[in-house]
Coordinates of C-alpha atoms and ligand atoms in Angstrom, one line a residue:
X18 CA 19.0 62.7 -92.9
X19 CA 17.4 60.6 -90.4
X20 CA 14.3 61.0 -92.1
X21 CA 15.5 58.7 -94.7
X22 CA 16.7 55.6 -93.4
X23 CA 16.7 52.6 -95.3
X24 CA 13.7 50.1 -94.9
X25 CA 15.7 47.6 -93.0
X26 CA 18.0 49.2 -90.9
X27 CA 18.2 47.3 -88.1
X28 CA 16.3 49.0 -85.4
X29 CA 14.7 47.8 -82.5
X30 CA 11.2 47.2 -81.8
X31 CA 9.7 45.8 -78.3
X32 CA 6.2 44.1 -79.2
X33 CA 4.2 43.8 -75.9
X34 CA 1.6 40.8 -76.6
X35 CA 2.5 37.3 -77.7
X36 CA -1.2 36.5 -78.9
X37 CA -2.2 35.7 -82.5
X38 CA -1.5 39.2 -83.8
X39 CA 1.9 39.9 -81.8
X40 CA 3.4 36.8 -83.0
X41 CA 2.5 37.3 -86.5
X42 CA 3.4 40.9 -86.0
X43 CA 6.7 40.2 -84.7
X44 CA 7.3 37.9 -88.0
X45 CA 6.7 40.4 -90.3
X46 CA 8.6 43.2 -88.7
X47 CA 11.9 39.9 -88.6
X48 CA 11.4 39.9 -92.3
X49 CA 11.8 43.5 -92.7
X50 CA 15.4 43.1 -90.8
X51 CA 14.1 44.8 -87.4
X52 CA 16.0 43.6 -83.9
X53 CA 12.3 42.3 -82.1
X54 CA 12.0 41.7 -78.4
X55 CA 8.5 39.6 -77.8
X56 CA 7.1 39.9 -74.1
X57 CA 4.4 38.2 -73.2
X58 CA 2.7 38.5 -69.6
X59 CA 1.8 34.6 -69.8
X60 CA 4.0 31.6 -69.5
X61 CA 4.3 30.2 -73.1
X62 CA 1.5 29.1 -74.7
X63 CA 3.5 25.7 -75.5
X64 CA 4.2 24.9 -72.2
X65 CA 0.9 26.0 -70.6
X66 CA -1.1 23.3 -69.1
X67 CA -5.1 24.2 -69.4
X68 CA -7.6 22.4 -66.9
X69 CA -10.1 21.1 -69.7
X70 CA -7.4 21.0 -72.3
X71 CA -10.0 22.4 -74.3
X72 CA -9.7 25.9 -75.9
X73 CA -12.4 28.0 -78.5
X74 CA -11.5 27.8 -82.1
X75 CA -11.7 30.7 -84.7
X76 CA -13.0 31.4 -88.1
X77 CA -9.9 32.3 -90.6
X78 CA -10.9 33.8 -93.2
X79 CA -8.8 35.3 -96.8
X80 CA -7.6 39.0 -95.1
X81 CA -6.1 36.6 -92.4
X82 CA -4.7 34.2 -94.7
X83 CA -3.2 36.7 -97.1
X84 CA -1.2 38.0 -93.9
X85 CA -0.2 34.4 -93.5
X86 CA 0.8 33.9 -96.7
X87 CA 2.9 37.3 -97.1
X88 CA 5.2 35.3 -94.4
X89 CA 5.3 31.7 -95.6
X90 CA 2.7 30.2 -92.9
X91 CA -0.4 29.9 -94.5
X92 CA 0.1 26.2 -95.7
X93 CA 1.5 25.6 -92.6
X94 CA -1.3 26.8 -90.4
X95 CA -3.7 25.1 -92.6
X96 CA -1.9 21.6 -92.5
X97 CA -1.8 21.9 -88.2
X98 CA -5.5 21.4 -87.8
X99 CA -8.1 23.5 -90.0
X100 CA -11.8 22.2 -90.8
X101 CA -13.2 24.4 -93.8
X102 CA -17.0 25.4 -92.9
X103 CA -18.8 26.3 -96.4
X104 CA -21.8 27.6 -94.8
X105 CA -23.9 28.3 -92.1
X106 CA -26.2 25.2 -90.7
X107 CA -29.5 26.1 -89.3
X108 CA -31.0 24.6 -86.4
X109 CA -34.9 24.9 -86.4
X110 CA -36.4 24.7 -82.8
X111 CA -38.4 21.2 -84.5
X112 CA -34.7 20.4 -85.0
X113 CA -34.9 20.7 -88.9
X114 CA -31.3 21.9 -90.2
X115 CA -31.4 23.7 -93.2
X116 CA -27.8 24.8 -95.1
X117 CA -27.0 27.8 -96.4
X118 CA -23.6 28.3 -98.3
X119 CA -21.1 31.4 -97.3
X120 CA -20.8 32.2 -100.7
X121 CA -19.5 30.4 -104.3
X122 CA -18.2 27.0 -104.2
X123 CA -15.0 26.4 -103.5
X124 CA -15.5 29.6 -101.1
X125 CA -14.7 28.9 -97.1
X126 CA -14.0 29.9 -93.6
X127 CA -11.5 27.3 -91.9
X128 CA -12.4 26.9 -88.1
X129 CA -9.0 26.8 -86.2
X130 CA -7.9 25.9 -83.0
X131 CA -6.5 29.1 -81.1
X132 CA -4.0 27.7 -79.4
X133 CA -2.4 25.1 -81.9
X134 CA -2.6 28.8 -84.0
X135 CA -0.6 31.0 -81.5
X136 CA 1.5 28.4 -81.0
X137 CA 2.5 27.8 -84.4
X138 CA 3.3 31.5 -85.0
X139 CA 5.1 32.1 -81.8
X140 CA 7.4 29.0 -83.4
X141 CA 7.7 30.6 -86.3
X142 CA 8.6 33.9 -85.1
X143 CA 11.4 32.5 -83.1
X144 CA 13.0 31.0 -86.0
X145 CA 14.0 34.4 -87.1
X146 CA 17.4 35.4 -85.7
X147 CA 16.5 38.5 -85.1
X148 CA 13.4 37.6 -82.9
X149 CA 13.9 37.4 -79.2
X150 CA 10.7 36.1 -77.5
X151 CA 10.8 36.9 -73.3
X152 CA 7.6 35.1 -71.4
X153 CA 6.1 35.7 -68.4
X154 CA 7.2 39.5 -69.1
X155 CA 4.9 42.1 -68.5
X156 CA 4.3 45.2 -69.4
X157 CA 4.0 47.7 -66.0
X158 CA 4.1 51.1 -67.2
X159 CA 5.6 53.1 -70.6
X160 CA 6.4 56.8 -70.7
X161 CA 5.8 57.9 -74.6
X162 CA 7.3 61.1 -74.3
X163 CA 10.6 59.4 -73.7
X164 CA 10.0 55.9 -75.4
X165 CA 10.3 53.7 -72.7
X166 CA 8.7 50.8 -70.9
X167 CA 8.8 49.3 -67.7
X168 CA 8.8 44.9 -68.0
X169 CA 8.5 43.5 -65.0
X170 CA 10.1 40.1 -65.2
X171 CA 7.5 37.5 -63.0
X172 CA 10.3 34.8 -63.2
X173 CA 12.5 36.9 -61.3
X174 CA 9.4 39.7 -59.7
X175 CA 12.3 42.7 -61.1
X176 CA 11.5 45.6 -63.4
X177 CA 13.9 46.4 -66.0
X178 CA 13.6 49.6 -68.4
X179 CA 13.8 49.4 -72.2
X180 CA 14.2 52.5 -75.0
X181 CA 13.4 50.5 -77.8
X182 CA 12.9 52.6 -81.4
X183 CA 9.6 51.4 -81.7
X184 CA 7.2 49.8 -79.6
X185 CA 4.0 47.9 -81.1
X186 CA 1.1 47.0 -78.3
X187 CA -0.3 43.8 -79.4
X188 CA -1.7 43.6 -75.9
X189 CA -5.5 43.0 -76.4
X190 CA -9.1 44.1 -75.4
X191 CA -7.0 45.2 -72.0
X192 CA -4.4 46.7 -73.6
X193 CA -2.2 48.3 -71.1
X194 CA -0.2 50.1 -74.0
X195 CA -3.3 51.7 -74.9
X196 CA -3.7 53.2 -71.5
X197 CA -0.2 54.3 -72.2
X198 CA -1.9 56.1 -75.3
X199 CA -4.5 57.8 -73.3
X200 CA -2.0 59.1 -71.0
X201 CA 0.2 60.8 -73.7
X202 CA -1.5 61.7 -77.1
X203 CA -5.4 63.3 -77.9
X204 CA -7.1 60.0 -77.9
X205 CA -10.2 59.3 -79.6
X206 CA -12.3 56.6 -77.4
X207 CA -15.2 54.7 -77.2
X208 CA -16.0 51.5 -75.4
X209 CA -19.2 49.6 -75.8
X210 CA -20.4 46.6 -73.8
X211 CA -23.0 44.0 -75.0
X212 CA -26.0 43.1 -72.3
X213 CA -25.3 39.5 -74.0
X214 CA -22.5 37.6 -72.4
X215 CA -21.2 34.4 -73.8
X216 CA -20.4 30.8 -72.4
X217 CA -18.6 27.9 -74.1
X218 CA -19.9 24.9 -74.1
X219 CA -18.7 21.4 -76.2
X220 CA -20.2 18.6 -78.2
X221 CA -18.1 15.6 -78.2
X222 CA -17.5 13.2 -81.2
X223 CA -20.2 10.2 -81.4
X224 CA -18.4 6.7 -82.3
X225 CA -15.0 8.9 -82.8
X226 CA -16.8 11.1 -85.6
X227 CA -19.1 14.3 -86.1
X228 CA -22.4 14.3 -84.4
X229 CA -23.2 16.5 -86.9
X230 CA -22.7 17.8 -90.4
X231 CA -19.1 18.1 -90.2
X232 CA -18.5 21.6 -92.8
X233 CA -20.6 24.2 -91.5
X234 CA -21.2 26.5 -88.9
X235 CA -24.2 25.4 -87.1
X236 CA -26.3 28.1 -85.7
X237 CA -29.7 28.0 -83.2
X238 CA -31.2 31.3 -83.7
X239 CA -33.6 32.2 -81.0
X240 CA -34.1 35.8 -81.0
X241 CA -33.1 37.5 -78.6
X242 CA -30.9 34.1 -77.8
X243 CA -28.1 32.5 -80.5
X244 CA -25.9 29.6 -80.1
X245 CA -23.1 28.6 -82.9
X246 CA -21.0 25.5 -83.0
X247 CA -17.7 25.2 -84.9
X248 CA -16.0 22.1 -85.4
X249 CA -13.0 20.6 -84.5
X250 CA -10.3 18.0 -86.6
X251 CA -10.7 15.8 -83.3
X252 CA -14.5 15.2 -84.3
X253 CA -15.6 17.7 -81.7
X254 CA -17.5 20.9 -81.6
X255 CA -17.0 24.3 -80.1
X256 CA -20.2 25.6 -78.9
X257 CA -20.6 28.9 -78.0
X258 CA -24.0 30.4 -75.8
X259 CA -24.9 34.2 -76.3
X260 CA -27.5 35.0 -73.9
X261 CA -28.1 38.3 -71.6
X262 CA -25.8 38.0 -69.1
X263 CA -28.5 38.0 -66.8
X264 CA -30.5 35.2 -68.0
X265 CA -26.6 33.3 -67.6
X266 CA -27.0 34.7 -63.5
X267 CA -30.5 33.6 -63.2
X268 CA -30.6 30.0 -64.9
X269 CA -27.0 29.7 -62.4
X270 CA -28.6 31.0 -59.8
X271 CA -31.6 28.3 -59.9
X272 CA -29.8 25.9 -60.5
X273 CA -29.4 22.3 -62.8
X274 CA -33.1 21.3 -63.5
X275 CA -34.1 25.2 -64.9
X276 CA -30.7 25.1 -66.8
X277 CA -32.2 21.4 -68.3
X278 CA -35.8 22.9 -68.9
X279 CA -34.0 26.2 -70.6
X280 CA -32.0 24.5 -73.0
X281 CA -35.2 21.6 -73.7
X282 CA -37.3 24.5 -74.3
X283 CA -35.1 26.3 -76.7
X284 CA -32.1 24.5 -77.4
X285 CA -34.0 20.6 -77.1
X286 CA -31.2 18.7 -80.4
X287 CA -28.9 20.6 -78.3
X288 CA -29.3 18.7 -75.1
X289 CA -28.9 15.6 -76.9
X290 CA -25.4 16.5 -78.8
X291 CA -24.3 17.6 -75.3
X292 CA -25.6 15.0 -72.8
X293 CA -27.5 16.4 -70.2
X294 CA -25.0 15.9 -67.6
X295 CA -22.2 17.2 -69.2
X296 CA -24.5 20.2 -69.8
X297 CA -26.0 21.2 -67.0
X298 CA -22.3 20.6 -64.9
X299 CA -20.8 22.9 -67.9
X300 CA -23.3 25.3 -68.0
X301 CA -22.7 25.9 -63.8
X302 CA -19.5 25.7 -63.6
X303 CA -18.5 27.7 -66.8
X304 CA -17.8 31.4 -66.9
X305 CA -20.0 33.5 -68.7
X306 CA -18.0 36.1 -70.0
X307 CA -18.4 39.8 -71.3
X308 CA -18.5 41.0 -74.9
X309 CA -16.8 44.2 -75.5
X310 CA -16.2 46.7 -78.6
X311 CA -14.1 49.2 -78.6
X312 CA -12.9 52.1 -81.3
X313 CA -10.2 54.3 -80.8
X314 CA -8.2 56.9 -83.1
X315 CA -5.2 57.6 -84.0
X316 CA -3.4 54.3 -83.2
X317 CA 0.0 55.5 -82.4
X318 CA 2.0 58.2 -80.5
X319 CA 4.5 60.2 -82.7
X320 CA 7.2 57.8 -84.0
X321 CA 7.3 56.5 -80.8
X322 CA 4.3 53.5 -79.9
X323 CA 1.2 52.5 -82.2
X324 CA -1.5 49.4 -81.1
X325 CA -2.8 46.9 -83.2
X326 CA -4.9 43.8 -83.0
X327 CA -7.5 43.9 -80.7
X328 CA -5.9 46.6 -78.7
X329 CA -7.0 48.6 -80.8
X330 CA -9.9 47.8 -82.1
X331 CA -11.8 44.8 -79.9
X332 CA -15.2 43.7 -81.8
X333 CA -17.8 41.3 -80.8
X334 CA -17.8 38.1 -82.8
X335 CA -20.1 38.0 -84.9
X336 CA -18.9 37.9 -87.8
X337 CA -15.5 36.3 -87.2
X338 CA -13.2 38.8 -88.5
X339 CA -11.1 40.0 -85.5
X340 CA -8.5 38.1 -85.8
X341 CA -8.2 38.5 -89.4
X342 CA -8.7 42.3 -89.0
X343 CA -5.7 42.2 -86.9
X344 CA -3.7 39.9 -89.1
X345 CA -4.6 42.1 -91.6
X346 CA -3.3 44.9 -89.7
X347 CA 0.0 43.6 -89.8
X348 CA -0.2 43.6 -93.9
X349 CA -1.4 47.7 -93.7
X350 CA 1.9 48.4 -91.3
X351 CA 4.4 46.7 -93.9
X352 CA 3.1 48.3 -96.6
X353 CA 3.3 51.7 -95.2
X354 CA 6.7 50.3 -93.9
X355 CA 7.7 50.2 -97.1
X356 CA 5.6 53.1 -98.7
X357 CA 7.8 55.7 -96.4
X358 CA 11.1 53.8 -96.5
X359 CA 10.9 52.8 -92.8
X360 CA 10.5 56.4 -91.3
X361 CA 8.1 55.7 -88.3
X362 CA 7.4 59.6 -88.3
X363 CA 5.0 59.2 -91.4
X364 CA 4.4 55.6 -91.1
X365 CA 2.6 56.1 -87.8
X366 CA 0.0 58.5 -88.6
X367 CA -0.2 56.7 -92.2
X368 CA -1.0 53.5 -90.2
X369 CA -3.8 55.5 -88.2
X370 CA -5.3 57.5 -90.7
X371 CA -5.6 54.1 -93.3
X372 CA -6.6 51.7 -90.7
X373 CA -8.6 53.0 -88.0
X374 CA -12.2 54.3 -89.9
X375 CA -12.0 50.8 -91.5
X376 CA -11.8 49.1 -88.2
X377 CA -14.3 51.4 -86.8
X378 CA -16.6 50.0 -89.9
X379 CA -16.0 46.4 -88.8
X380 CA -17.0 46.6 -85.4
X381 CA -20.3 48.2 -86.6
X382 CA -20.8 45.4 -89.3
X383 CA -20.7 43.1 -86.3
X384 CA -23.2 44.6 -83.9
X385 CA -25.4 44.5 -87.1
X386 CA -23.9 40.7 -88.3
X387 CA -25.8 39.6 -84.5
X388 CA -28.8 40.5 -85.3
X389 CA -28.4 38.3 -88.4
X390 CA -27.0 35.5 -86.1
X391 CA -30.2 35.6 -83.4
X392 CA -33.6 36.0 -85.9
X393 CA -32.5 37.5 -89.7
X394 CA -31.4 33.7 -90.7
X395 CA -34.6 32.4 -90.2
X396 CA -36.5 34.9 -92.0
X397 CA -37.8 34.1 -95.0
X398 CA -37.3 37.8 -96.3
X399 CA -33.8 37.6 -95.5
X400 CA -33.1 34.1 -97.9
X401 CA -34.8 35.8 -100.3
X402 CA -32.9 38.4 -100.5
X403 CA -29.9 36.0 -100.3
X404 CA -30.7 34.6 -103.4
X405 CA -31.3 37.5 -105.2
X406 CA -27.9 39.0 -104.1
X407 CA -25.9 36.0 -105.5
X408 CA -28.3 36.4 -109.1
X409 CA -27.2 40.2 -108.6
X410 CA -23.7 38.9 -108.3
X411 CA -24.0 36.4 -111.3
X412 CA -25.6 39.0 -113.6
X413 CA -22.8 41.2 -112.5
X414 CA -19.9 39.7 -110.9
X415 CA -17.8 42.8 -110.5
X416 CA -20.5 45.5 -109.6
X417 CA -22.6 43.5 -106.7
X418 CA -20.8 42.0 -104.2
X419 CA -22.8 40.9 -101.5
X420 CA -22.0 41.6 -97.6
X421 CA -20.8 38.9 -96.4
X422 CA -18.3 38.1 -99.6
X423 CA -16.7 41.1 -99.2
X424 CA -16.0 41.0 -95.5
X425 CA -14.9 36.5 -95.6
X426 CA -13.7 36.6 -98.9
X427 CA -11.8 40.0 -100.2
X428 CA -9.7 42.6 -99.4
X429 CA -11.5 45.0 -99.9
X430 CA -11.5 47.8 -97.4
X431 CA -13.8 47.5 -94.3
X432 CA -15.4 51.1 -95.1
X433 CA -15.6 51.1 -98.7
X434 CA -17.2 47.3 -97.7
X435 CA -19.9 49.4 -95.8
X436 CA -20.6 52.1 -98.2
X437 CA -20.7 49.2 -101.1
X438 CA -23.3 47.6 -99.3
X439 CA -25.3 50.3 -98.5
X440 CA -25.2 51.5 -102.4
X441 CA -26.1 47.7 -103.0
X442 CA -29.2 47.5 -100.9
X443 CA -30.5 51.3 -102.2
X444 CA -30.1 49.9 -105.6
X445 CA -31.6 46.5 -104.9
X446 CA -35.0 48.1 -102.8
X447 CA -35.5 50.9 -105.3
X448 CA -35.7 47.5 -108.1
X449 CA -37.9 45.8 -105.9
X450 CA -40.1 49.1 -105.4
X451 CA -40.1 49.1 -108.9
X452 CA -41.3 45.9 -109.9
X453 CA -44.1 45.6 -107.6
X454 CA -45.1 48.9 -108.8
X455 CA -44.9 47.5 -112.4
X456 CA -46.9 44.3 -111.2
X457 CA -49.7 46.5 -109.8
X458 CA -49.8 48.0 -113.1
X459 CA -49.9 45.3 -115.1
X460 CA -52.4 43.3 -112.5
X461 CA -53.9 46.5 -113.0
X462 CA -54.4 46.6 -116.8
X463 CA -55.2 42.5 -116.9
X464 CA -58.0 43.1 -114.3
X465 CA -59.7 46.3 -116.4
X466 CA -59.2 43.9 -119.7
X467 CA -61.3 41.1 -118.0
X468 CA -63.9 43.7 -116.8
X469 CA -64.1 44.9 -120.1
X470 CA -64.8 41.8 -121.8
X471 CA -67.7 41.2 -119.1
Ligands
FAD515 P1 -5.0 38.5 -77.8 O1 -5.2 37.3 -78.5 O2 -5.9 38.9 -76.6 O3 -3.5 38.6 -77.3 C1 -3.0 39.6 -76.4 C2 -1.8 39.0 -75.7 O4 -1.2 40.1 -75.0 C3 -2.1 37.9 -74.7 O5 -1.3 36.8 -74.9 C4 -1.9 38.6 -73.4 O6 -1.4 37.7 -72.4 C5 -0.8 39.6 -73.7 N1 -0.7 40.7 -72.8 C6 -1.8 41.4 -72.3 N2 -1.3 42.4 -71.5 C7 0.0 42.4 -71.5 C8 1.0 43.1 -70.9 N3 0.7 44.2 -70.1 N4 2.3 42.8 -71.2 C9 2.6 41.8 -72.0 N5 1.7 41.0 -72.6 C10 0.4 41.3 -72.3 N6 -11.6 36.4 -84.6 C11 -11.7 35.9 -85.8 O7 -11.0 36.4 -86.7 N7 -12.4 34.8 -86.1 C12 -13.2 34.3 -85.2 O8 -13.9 33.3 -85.5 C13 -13.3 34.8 -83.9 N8 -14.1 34.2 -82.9 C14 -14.1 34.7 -81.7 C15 -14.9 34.2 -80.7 C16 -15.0 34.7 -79.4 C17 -15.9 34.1 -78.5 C18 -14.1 35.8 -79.1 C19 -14.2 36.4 -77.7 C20 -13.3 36.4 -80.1 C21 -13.2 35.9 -81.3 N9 -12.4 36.4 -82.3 C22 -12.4 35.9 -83.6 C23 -11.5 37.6 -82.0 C24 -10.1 37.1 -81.7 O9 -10.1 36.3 -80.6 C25 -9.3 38.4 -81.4 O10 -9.5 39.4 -82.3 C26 -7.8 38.0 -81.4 O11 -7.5 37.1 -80.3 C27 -7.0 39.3 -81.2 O12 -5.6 38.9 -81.1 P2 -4.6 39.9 -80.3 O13 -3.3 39.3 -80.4 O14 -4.8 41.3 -80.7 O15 -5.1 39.8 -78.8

């Protein structure tokens, strides 16, 4: 019966999105011997000229390199331009830097260029055969109940309709195929927007080199402001400014001296990395632009359409993982590929029910990862308990995992991630609870010794 089609009959799948996680999407789908037609709304990446030339870089961390690696491109990726950050750098406002390591040695997130990235996997997807990549190709409009979509070819301004077998919206935070979604199935939505916007700014090599500590993720946390900086194999860095998007409007609005006098007050080793010109001229002329997170269930409709990637599930960045979540997508939808033998009637709804309450955790885990980002670093309280999570961890490597290693550095999944943690830090207060009781005690019993002896 149809029901039981071979894994890699070859069937066609239209993937609407050639970001990071349609490209790599359309690889794995090639491997499993599906017919895939790319479109992508843009012009190609590879020929796109950018104004500033300049582009923000992303954390990769191991769920997005396992998805790599299941296709042959993780050495690959790595060898086009990766600087591994071991930790997080901490800017003081004296300007004191202070480091404090991700997690064990050897352990590290590898800041990435986006578009050298997306390039590199739209390359490697159209070395399949049996990928076709069409740019400047948009998607206008898909009817679910009958399986088509409507591209609309900007080369040539005419529609054309597809019936593909499947289709897979890899078509971002604005997904269109998740509109398509809304239209046909019982959607599950919700759509949160930060009052913090962010802009990017850039700190450019000194004497062809670093102008800082090359390795790290450099971070000015000024509650209720944070800046981070990634670096660059150029020598460069990536800075990126979260601040309320109305502070962005007001410092714009009044203008280069109050942008100066912002950034001496709060940001003053900043203004020096950046040059004050190339600051202030940045900082008015840049964007500042809206953070968004969005949760949505189920992911697909019937064994017709599911979304993945950021369409469906766009999280703020604080804790670097939406890529990765959506690379990591694509290693959930092969294995229920090949869990059900290819039949897209259970390996829809097996795709939704598995992935989307995990994703749902992530983008929760980053709300709370930006509080950490703006004032938790500097706390004393928090390095403590830092520490005391990686003795935890040492006394018992396989029972106490802390947050952030589980998120960066495993696979384990998203939600069991959240309930681990909170088991964790029950476990970890009600200790603590229970040794300051024990040390009132025994100050306790010491005290009424030395009274006695009086
Ligand atoms: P996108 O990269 O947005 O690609 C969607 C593609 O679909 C685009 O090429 C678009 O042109 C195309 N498209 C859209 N509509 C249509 C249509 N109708 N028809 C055809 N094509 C269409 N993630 C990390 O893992 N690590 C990080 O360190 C990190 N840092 C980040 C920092 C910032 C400031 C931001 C904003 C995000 C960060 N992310 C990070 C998240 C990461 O950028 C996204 O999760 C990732 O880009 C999602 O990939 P995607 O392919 O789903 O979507």
């Amino acid at each position: 019966s149809s029901n039981e089609a071979p894994p890699n009959c070859a069937r066609h799948v239209a993937v609407i999105g050639g970001g990071l996680v349609g490209s790599l999407q359309a690889c794995f789908l090639a491997e499993k011997g599906f017919e895939v037609e790319l479109f992508e709304a843009k012009e190609d990446i590879r020929t796109r000229k950018y104004a500033s030339g300049r582009s923000i870089n992303l954390g990769l961390s191991h769920r997005g390199r396992e998805a790599l690696k299941l296709v042959g491109l993780e050495d690959e990726v790595i060898r086009n331009g990766a600087v591994p950050m071991h930790g997080r750098m901490i800017h003081s406002l004296s300007g004191k830097t202070s480091a404090q390591a991700y997690g064990k040695k050897g352990q590290n997130v590898l800041s990435m260029d986006r578009r050298r990235l997306n390039e590199t996997l739209l390359t490697a997807a159209e070395s399949y055969p049996n990928v076709k990549t069409h740019f400047r190709h948009k998607l206008v409009q898909a009817e679910l109940d009958k399986g088509t979509i409507v591209i609309l070819d900007r080369n040539t301004d005419r529609e054309f309709t597809l019936r593909p077998d499947l289709i897979v919206g890899c078509d971002g935070v604005n997904s269109a195929m998740r509109a398509a979604l809304f239209e046909y199935g019982l959607i599950n939505y919700s759509q949160e927007y930060l009052t913090h916007g962010y802009m990017e700014l850039h700190i450019p090599a000194k004497d062809g080199k670093f102008a800082m500590e090359a390795n790290y993720l450099h971070v000015w946390p000024r509650e209720p402001f944070t800046m981070i900086a990634t670096p660059n194999p150029d020598g460069t860095f990536n800075c990126a400014l979260f601040l309320p998007l109305e502070e962005f409007a007001d410092i714009k609005i009044r203008g280069r001296q109050v942008c100066l006098e912002f950034f001496r007050e709060h940001f003053p080793d900043a203004v020096t990395l950046i040059g004050e010109q190339e600051l202030t001229e940045s900082f008015i002329a840049n964007r500042a632009c809206k953070l968004m997170s969005i949760k949505c269930s189920p992911y697909h409709y019937k064994d017709k359409a599911v979304i993945i990637g950021d369409a469906a599930h766009a999280m703020v960045p604080f804790y670097g993982q939406g890529m990765n979540c959506g690379f990591e997508d694509c290693i959930v939808f092969s294995e229920a590929l090949d869990k059900f033998d290819g039949d897209l009637a259970k390996v829809l709804p097996a795709f939704s029910e598995y992935r989307s309450p995990d994703a749902q955790a992530m983008c929760d885990l980053n709300l709370y990862n930006f509080k950490e980002m703006r004032s938790l670093v500097n706390s004393r309280w928090f390095l403590f308990r830092k520490y005391l999570d990686w003795f935890l961890q040492w006394l018992f490597p396989k029972r106490h995992i802390p947050l952030y290693t589980m998120v960066t550095f495993s696979r384990i999944r998203y939600g069991e991630v959240v309930r681990r943690w909170k088991r964790q830090t029950k476990i970890v207060n009600w200790t603590l609870f229970g040794m300051a009781c024990l040390s009132v005690v025994v100050t306790g019993i010491f005290i009424r010794r030395f009274v006695n002896l009086e």
